[in-house]
mmCIF file with all atom_site columns, C-alpha atoms in Angstrom:
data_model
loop_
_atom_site.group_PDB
_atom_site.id
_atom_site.type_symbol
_atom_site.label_atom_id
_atom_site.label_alt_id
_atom_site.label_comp_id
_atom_site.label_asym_id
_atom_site.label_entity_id
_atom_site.label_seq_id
_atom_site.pdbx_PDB_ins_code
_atom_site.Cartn_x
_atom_site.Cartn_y
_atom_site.Cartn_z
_atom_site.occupancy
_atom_site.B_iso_or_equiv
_atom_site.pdbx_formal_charge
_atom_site.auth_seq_id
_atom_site.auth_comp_id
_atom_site.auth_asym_id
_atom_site.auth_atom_id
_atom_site.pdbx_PDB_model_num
ATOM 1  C CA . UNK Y 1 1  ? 28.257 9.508   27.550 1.00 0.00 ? 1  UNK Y CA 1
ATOM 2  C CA . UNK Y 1 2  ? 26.424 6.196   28.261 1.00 0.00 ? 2  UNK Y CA 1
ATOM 3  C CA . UNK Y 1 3  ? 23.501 7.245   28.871 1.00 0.00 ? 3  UNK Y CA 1
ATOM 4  C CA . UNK Y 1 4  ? 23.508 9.059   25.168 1.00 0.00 ? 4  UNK Y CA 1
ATOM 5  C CA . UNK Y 1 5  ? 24.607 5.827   23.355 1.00 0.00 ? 5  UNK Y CA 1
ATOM 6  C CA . UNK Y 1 6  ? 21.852 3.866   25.525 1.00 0.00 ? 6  UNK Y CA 1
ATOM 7  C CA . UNK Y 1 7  ? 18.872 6.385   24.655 1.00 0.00 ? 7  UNK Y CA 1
ATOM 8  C CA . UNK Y 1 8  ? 20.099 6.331   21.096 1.00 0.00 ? 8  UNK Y CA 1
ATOM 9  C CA . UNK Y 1 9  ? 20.059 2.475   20.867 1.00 0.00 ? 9  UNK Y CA 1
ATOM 10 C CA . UNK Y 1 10 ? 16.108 2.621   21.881 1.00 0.00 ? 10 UNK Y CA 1
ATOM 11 C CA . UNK Y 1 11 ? 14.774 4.394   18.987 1.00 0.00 ? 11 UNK Y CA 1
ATOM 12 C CA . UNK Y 1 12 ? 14.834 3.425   14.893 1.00 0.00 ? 12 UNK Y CA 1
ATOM 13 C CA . UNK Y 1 13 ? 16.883 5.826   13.099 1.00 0.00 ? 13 UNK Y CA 1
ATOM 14 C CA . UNK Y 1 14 ? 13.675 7.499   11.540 1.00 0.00 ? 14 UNK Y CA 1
ATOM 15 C CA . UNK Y 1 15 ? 12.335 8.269   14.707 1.00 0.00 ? 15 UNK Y CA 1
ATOM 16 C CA . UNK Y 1 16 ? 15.613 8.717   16.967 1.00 0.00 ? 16 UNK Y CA 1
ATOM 17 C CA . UNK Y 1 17 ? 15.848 12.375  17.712 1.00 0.00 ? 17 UNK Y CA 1
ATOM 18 C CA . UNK Y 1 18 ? 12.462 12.721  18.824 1.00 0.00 ? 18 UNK Y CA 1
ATOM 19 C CA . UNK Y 1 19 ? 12.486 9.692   20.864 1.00 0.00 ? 19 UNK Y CA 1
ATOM 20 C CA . UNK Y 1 20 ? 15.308 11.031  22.593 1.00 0.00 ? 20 UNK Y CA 1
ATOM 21 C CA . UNK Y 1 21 ? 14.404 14.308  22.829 1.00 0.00 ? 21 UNK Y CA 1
ATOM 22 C CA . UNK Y 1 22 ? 11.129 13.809  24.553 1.00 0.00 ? 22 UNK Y CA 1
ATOM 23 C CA . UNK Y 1 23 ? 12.749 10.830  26.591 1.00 0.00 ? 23 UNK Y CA 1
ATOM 24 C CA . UNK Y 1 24 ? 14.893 13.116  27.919 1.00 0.00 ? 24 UNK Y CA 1
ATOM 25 C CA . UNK Y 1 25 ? 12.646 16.218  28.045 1.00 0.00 ? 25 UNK Y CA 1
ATOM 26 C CA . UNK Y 1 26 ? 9.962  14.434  29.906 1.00 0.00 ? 26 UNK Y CA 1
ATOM 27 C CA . UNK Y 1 27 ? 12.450 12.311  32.480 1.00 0.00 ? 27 UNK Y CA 1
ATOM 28 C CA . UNK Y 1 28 ? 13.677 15.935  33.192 1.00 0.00 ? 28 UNK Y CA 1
ATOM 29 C CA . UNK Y 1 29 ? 11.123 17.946  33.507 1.00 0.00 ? 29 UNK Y CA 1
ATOM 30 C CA . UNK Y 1 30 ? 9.528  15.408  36.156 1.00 0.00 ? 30 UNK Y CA 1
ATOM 31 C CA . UNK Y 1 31 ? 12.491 14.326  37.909 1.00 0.00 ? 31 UNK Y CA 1
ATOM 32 C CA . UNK Y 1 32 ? 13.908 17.574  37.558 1.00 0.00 ? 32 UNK Y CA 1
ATOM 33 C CA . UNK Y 1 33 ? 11.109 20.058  38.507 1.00 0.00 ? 33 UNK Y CA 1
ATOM 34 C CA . UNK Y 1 34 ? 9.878  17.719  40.970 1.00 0.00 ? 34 UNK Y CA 1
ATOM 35 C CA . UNK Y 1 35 ? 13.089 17.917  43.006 1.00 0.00 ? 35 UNK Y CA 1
ATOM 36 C CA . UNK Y 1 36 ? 12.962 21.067  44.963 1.00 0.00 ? 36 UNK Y CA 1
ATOM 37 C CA . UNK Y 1 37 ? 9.173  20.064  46.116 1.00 0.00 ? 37 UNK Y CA 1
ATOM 38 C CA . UNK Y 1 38 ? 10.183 16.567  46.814 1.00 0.00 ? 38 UNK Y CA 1
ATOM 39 C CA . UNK Y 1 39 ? 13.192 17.753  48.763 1.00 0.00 ? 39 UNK Y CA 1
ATOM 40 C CA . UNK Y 1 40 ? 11.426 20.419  50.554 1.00 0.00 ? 40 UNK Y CA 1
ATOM 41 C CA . UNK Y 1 41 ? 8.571  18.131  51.489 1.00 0.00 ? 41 UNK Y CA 1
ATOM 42 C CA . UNK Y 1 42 ? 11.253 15.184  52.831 1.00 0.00 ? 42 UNK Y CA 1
ATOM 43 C CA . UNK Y 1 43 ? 13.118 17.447  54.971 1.00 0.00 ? 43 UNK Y CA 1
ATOM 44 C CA . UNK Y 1 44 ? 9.669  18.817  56.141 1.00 0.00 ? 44 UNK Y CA 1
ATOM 45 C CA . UNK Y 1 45 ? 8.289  15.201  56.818 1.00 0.00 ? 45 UNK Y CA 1
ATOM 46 C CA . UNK Y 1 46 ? 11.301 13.966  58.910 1.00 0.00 ? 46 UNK Y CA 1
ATOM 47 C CA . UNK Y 1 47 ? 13.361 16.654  60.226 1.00 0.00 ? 47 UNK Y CA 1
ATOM 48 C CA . UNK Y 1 48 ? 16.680 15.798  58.666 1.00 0.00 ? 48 UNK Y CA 1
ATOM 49 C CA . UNK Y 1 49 ? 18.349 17.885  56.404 1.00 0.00 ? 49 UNK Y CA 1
ATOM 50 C CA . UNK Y 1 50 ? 20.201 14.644  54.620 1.00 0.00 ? 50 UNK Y CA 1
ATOM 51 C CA . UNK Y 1 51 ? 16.724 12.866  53.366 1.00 0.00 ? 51 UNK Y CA 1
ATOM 52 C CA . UNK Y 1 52 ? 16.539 14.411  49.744 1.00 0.00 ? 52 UNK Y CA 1
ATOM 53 C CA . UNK Y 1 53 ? 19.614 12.420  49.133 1.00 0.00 ? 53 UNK Y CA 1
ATOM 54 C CA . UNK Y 1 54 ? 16.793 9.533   49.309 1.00 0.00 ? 54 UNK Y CA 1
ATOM 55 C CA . UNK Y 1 55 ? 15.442 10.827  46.157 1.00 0.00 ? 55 UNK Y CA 1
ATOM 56 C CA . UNK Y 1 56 ? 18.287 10.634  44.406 1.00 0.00 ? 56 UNK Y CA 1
ATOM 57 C CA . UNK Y 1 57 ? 18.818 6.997   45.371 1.00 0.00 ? 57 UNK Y CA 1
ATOM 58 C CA . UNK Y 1 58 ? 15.523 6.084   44.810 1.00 0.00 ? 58 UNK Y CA 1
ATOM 59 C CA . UNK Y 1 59 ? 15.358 7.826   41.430 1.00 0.00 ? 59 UNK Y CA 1
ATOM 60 C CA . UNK Y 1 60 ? 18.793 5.686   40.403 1.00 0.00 ? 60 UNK Y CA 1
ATOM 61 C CA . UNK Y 1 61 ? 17.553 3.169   41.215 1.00 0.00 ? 61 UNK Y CA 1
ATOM 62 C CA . UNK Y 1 62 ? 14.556 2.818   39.467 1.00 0.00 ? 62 UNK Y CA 1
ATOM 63 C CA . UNK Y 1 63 ? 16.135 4.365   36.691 1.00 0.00 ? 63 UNK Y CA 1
ATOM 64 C CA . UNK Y 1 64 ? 18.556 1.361   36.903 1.00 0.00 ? 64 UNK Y CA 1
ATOM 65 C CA . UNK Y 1 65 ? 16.181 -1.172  36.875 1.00 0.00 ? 65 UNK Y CA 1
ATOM 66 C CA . UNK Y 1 66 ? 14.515 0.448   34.077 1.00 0.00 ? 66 UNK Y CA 1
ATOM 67 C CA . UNK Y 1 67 ? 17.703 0.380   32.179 1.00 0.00 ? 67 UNK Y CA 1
ATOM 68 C CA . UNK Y 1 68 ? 18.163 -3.480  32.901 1.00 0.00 ? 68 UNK Y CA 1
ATOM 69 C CA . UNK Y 1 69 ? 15.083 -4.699  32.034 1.00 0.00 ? 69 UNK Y CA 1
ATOM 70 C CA . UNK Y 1 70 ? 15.579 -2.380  28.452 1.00 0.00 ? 70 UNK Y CA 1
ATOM 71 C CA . UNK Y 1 71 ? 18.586 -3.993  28.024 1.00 0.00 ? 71 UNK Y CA 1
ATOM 72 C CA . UNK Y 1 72 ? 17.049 -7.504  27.892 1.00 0.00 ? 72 UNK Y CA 1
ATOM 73 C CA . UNK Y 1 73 ? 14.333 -6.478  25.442 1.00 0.00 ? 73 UNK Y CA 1
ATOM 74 C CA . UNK Y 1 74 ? 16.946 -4.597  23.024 1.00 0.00 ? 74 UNK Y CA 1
ATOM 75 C CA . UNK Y 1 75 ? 19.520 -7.798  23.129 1.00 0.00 ? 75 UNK Y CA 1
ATOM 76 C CA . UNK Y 1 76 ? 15.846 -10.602 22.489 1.00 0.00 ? 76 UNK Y CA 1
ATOM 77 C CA . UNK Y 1 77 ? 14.699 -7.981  19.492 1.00 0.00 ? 77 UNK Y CA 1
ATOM 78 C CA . UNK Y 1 78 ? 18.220 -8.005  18.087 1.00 0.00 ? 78 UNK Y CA 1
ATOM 79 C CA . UNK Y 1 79 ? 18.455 -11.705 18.042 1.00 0.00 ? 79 UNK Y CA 1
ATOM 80 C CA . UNK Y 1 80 ? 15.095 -11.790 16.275 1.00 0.00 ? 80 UNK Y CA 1
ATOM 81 C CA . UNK Y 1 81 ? 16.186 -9.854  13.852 1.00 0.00 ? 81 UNK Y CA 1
ATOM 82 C CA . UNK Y 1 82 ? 19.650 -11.629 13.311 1.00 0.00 ? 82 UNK Y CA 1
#
């Protein structure tokens, strides 16, 4: 999907499939294993069973913001390049 095409467009051909890989290894192994603690610990903290969701947002979010600001730097490098 998107999110494939985005990661690939990050990373040099020479060094695209371990870019990616360990992009997406890493972002999923801390978002990921992180969850069920975070969660846990959220519903724990304020009682409601509907606060994980908060994680989620929060981790779109940032991950959107992230993706923005990339966005900027891979258009600027392309036009340098041009």
């Amino acid at each position: 999907g998107a999110c494939n095409l985005y990661m690939y467009n990050q990373f040099k051909t020479p060094v695209r499939y371990t870019g990616v890989s360990l992009g997406y290894g890493i972002g999923t192994g801390i978002f990921g294993g992180l969850a069920p603690i975070v969660s846990a610990s959220l519903v724990e903290f304020t009682g409601n069973p509907v606060s994980p969701a908060l994680y989620i947002i929060i981790a779109g979010l940032v991950t959107a913001r992230i993706c923005k600001s990339r966005s900027n730097v891979s258009t600027e490098l392309e036009k340098k390049a041009a």
